[in-house]
Short mmCIF file of C-alpha atoms in Angstrom, two decimals:
data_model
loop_
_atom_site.label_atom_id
_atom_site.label_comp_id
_atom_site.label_asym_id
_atom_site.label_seq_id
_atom_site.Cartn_x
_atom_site.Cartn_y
_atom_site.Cartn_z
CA UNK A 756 0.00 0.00 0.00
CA UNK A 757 0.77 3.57 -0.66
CA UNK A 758 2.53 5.17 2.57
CA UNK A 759 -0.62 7.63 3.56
CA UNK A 760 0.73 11.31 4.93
CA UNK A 761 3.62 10.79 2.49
CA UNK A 762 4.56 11.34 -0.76
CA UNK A 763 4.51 8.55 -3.17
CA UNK A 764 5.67 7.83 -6.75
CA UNK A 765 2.80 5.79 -8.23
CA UNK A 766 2.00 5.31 -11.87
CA UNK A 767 -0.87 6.05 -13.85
CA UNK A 768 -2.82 2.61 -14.32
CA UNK A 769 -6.22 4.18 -16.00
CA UNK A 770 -8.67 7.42 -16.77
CA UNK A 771 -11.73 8.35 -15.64
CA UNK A 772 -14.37 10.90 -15.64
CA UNK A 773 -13.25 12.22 -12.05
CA UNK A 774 -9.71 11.69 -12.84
CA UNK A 775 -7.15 9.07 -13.18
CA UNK A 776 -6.37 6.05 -10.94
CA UNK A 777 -2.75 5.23 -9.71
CA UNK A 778 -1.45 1.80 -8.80
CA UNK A 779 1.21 1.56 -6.34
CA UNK A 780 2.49 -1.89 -7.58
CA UNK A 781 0.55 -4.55 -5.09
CA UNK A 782 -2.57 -4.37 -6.87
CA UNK A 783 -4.33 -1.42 -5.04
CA UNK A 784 -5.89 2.18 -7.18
CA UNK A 785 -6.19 5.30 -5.51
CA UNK A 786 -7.66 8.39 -6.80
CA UNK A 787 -6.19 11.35 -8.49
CA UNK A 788 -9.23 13.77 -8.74
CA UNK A 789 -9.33 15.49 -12.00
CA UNK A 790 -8.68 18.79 -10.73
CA UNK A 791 -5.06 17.57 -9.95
CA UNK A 792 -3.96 15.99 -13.28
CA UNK A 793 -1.28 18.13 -14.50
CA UNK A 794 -1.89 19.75 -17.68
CA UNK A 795 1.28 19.63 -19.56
CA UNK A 796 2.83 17.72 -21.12
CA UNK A 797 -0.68 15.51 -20.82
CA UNK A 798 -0.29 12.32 -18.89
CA UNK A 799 -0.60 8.78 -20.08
CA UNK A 800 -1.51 5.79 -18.53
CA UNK A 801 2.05 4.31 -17.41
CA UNK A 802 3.34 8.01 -16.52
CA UNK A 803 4.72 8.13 -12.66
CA UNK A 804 3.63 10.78 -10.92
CA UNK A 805 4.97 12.29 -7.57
CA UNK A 806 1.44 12.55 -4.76
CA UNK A 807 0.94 13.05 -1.58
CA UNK A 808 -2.01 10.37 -0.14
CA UNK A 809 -4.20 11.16 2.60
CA UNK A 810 -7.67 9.75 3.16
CA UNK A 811 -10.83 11.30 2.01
CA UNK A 812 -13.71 11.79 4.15
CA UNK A 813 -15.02 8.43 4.02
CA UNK A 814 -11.14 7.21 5.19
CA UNK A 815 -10.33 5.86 1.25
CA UNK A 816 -7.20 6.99 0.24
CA UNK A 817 -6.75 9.62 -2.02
CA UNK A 818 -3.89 11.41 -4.14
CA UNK A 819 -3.01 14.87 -4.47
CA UNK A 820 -0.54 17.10 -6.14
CA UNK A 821 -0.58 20.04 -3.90
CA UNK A 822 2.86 20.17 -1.81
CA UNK A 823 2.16 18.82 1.79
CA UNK A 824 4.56 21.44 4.07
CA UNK A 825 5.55 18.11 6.35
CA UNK A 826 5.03 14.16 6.40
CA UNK A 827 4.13 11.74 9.07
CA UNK A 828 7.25 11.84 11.25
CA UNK A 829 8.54 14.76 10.54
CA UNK A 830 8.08 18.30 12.26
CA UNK A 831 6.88 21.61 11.11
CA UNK A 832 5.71 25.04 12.79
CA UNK A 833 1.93 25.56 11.20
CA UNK A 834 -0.82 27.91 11.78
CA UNK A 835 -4.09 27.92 13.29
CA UNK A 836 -6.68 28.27 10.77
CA UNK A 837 -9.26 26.99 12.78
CA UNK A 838 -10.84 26.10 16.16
CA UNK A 839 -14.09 23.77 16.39
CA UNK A 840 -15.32 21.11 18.62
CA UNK A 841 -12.96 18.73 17.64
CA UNK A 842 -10.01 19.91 17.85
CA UNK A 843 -7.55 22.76 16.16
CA UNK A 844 -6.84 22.84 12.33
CA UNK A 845 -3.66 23.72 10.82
CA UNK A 846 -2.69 24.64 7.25
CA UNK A 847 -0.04 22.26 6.17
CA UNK A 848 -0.24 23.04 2.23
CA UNK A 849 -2.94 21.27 1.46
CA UNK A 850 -7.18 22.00 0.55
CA UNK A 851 -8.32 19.55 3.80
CA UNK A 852 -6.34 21.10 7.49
CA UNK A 853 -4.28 18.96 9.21
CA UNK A 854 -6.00 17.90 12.63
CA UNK A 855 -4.26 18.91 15.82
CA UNK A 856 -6.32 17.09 19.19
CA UNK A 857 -6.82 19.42 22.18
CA UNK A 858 -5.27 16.25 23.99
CA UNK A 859 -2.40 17.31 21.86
CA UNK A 860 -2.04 21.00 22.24
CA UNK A 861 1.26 21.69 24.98
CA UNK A 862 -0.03 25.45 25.36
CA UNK A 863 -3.15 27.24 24.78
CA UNK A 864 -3.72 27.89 21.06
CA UNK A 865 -5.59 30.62 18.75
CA UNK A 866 -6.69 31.42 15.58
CA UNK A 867 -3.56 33.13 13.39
CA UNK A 868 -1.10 31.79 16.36
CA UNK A 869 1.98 29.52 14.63
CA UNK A 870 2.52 26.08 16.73
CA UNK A 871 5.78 23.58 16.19
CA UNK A 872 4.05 19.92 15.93
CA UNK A 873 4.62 16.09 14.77
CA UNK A 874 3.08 14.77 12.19
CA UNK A 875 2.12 10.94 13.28
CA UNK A 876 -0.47 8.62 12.08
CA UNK A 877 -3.65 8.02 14.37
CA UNK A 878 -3.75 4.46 15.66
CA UNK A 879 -7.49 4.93 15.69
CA UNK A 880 -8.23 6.74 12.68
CA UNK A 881 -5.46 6.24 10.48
CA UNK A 882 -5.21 9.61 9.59
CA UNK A 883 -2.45 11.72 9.47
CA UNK A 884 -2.89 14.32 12.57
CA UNK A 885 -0.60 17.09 14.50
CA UNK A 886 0.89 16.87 18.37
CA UNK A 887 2.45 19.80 19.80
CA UNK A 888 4.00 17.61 22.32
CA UNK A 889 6.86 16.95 20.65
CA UNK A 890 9.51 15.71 23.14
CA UNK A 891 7.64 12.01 22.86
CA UNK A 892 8.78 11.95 19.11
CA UNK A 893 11.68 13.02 19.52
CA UNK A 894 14.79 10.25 19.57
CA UNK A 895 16.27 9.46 23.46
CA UNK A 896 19.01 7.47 22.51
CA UNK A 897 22.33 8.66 21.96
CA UNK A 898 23.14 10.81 18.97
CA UNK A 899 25.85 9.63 16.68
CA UNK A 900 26.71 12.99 15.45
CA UNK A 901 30.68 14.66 15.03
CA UNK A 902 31.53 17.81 15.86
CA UNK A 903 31.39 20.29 12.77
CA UNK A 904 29.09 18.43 11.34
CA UNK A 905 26.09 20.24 9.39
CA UNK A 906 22.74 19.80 10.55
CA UNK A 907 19.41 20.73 9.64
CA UNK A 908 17.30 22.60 12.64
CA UNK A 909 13.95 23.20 13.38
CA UNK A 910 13.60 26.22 16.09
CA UNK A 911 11.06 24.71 18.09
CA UNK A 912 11.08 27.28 21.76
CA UNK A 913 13.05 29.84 23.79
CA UNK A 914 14.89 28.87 27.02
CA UNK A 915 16.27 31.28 29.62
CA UNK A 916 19.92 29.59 27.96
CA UNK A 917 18.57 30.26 24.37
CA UNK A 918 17.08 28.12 21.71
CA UNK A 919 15.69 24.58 22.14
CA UNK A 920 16.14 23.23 18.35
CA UNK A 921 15.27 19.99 16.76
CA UNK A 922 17.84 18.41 14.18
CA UNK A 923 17.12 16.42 11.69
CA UNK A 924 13.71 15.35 12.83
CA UNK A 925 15.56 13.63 15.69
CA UNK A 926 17.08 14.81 18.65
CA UNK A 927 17.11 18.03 20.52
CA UNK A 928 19.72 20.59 20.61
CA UNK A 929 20.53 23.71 22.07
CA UNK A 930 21.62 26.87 20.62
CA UNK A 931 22.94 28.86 23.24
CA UNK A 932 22.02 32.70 23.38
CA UNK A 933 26.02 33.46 22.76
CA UNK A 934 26.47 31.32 19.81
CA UNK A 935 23.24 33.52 18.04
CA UNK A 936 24.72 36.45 15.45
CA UNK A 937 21.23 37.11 14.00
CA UNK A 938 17.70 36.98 14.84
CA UNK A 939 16.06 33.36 15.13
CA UNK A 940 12.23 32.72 16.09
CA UNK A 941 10.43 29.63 16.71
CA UNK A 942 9.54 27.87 13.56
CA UNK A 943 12.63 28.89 11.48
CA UNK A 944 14.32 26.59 9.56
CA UNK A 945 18.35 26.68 9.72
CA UNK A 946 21.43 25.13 8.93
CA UNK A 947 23.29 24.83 11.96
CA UNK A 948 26.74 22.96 13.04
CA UNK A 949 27.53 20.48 16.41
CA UNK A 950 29.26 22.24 18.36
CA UNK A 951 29.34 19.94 21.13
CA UNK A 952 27.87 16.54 22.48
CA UNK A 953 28.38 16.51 26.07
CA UNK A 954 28.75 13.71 28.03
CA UNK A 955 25.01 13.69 29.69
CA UNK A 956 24.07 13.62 25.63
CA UNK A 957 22.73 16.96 25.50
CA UNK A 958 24.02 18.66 21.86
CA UNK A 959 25.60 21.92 21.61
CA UNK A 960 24.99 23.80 18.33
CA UNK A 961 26.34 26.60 16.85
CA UNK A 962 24.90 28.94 12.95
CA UNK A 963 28.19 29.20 12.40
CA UNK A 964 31.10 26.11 10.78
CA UNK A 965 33.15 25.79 13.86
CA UNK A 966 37.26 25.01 14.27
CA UNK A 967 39.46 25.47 11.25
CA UNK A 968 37.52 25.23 7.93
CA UNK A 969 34.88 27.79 9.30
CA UNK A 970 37.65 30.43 10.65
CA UNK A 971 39.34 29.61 7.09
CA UNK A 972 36.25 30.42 5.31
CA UNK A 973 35.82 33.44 6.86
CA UNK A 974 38.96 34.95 6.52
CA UNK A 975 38.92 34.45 3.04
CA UNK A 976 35.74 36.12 2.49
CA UNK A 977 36.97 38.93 4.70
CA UNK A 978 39.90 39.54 2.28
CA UNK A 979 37.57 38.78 -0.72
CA UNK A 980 35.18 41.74 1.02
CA UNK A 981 37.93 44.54 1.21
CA UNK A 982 39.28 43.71 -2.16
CA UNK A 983 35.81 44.61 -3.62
CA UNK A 984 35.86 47.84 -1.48
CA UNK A 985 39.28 49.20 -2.57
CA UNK A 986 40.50 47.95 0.18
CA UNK A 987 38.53 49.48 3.13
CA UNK A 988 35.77 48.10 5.28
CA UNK A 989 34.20 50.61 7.49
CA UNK A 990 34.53 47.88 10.21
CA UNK A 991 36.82 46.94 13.43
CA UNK A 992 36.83 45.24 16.65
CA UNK A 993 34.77 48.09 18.12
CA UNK A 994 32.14 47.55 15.58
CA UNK A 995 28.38 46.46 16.93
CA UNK A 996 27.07 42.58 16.13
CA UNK A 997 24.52 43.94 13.96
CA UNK A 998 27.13 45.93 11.57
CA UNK A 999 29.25 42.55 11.36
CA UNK A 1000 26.45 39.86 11.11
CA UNK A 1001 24.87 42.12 7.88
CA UNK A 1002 28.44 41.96 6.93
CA UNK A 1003 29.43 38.14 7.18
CA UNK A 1004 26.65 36.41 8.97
CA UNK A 1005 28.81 35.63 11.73
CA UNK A 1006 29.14 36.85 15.66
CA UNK A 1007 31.60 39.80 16.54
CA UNK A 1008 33.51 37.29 18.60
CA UNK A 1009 34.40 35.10 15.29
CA UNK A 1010 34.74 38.13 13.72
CA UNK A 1011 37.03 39.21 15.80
CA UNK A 1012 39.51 36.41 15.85
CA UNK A 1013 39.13 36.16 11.96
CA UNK A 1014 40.90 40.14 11.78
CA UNK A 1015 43.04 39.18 14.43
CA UNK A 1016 44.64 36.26 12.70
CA UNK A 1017 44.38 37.92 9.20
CA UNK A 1018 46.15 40.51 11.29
CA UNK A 1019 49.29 38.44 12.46
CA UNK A 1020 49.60 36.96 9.12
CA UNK A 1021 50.08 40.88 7.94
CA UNK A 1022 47.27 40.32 5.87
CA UNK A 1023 45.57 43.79 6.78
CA UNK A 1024 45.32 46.47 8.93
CA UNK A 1025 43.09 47.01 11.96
CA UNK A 1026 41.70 50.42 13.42
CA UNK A 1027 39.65 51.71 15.88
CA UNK A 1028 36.93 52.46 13.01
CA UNK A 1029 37.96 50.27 9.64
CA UNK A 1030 40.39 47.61 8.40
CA UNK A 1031 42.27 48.15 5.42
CA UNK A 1032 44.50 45.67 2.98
CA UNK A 1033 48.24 46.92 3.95
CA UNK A 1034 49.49 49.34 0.85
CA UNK A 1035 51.85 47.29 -0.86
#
């Protein structure tokens, strides 16, 4: 069977007047309304297309081509679009809202108000639905990550240390408040680095490559910078984090060592309100 809250790559097996049926290979047609056919080039029976299945009102499974915004088991920050009897209703991308229980809401929810969630299948229902209580999801066991190693985050809520961040649909992380260089929210989507796995298990993280390749990387796009600018950059040590993150997208601590080692090498000059390329 077709994985239901996921995308699938079925092929076309026949046409009808509602739209076209798609076998997933074991025998079993589900439903691509008309409205979702895609017009060009015009499909043919045998064509694979790439759907999203989810059930129907009467629990059949049906196809789609609209572009879910998250699968069962993975995490997302939705809105509110609406708030009934049943539950709360999110918009995850497609025409029918994603169900989130009130047995599943971790804080008190309203319309237009953005909530980080799971996406699991009902054991009940079979239907793809939303918990805000995340931590259950979320892997316990210890993380096999390396330090430097790129990550994708999900900023899921602020602690009084900084950013509680899920990576790679996983495991939490932390991104502490002096490891930030720009403005992060819950529900953003980053790249971040490990920093750190300490040995309790809780993950460090850092926005910025750590040890040598990252301080590398930005000393050469410091010198790459002021040769663009004839050779001046209105910026020092004394400059403020905001001036050097719209800069380099880094914090004025890295961006401090960077200058300081470019310095050394006699690769430019630092003062009190620019650093310059040294005349040759």
């Amino acid at each position: 069977m077709a994985d239901v809250g996921r995308y699938n790559r079925l092929t076309i097996a026949r046409f009808a007047d509602i739209g076209a049926y798609l076998s997933d290979g074991q025998g079993n047609e589900i439903l691509l309304p008309k409205r979702y056919l895609p017009r060009e080039p015009e499909p043919e029976v045998g064509d694979a297309l790439e759907v999203f299945v989810y059930l129907d009102s009467e629990d059949r499974p049906i196809a789609t081509t609209e572009r879910a915004k998250v699968q069962v088991g993975e995490f997302a920050s939705l809105k509110v679009v609406e708030i009934n009897k049943i539950g709360l209703f999110l918009d995850w991308g497609l025409s029918k809202d994603l169900l989130l229980p009130y047995s599943e809401e971790k804080r008190p929810l309203k319309t237009g108000d953005y909530c980080v969630v799971h996406v699991y299948l009902d054991r009940h229902s079979g239907r793809p639905t939303a918990s805000a209580k995340v931590d259950r999801f979320l892997d316990k066991s210890a993380a096999h990550y390396t330090p430097g190693q790129a990550v994708d985050v999900l900023i899921a809520e602020a602690t009084d240390l900084g950013f509680k961040a899920i990576i790679n649909n996983q495991h939490w992380g932390l991104l502490h408040k002096n490891e930030l260089f720009k403005f992060v929210r819950r529900g953003m989507r980053e790249q971040a680095f490990i920093r750190e796995i300490r040995p309790d298990g809780k993950i460090s993280l850092t926005l910025q490559q750590p040890g040598r390749a990252g301080a590398e990387s930005l000393q050469e796009q410091i010198i790459a910078a002021l040769q663009e600018n004839g050779g001046v950059l209105m910026l020092s040590d004394k400059s403020s984090p905001h001036e050097i993150e719209q800069w380099f997208k880094v914090s004025k601590g890295s961006f401090k060592k960077a200058i300081g080692a470019l310095y050394k090498q006699g690769a430019l000059v630092i003062h009190p309100d620019r650093i310059e390329l040294p005349e040759a």
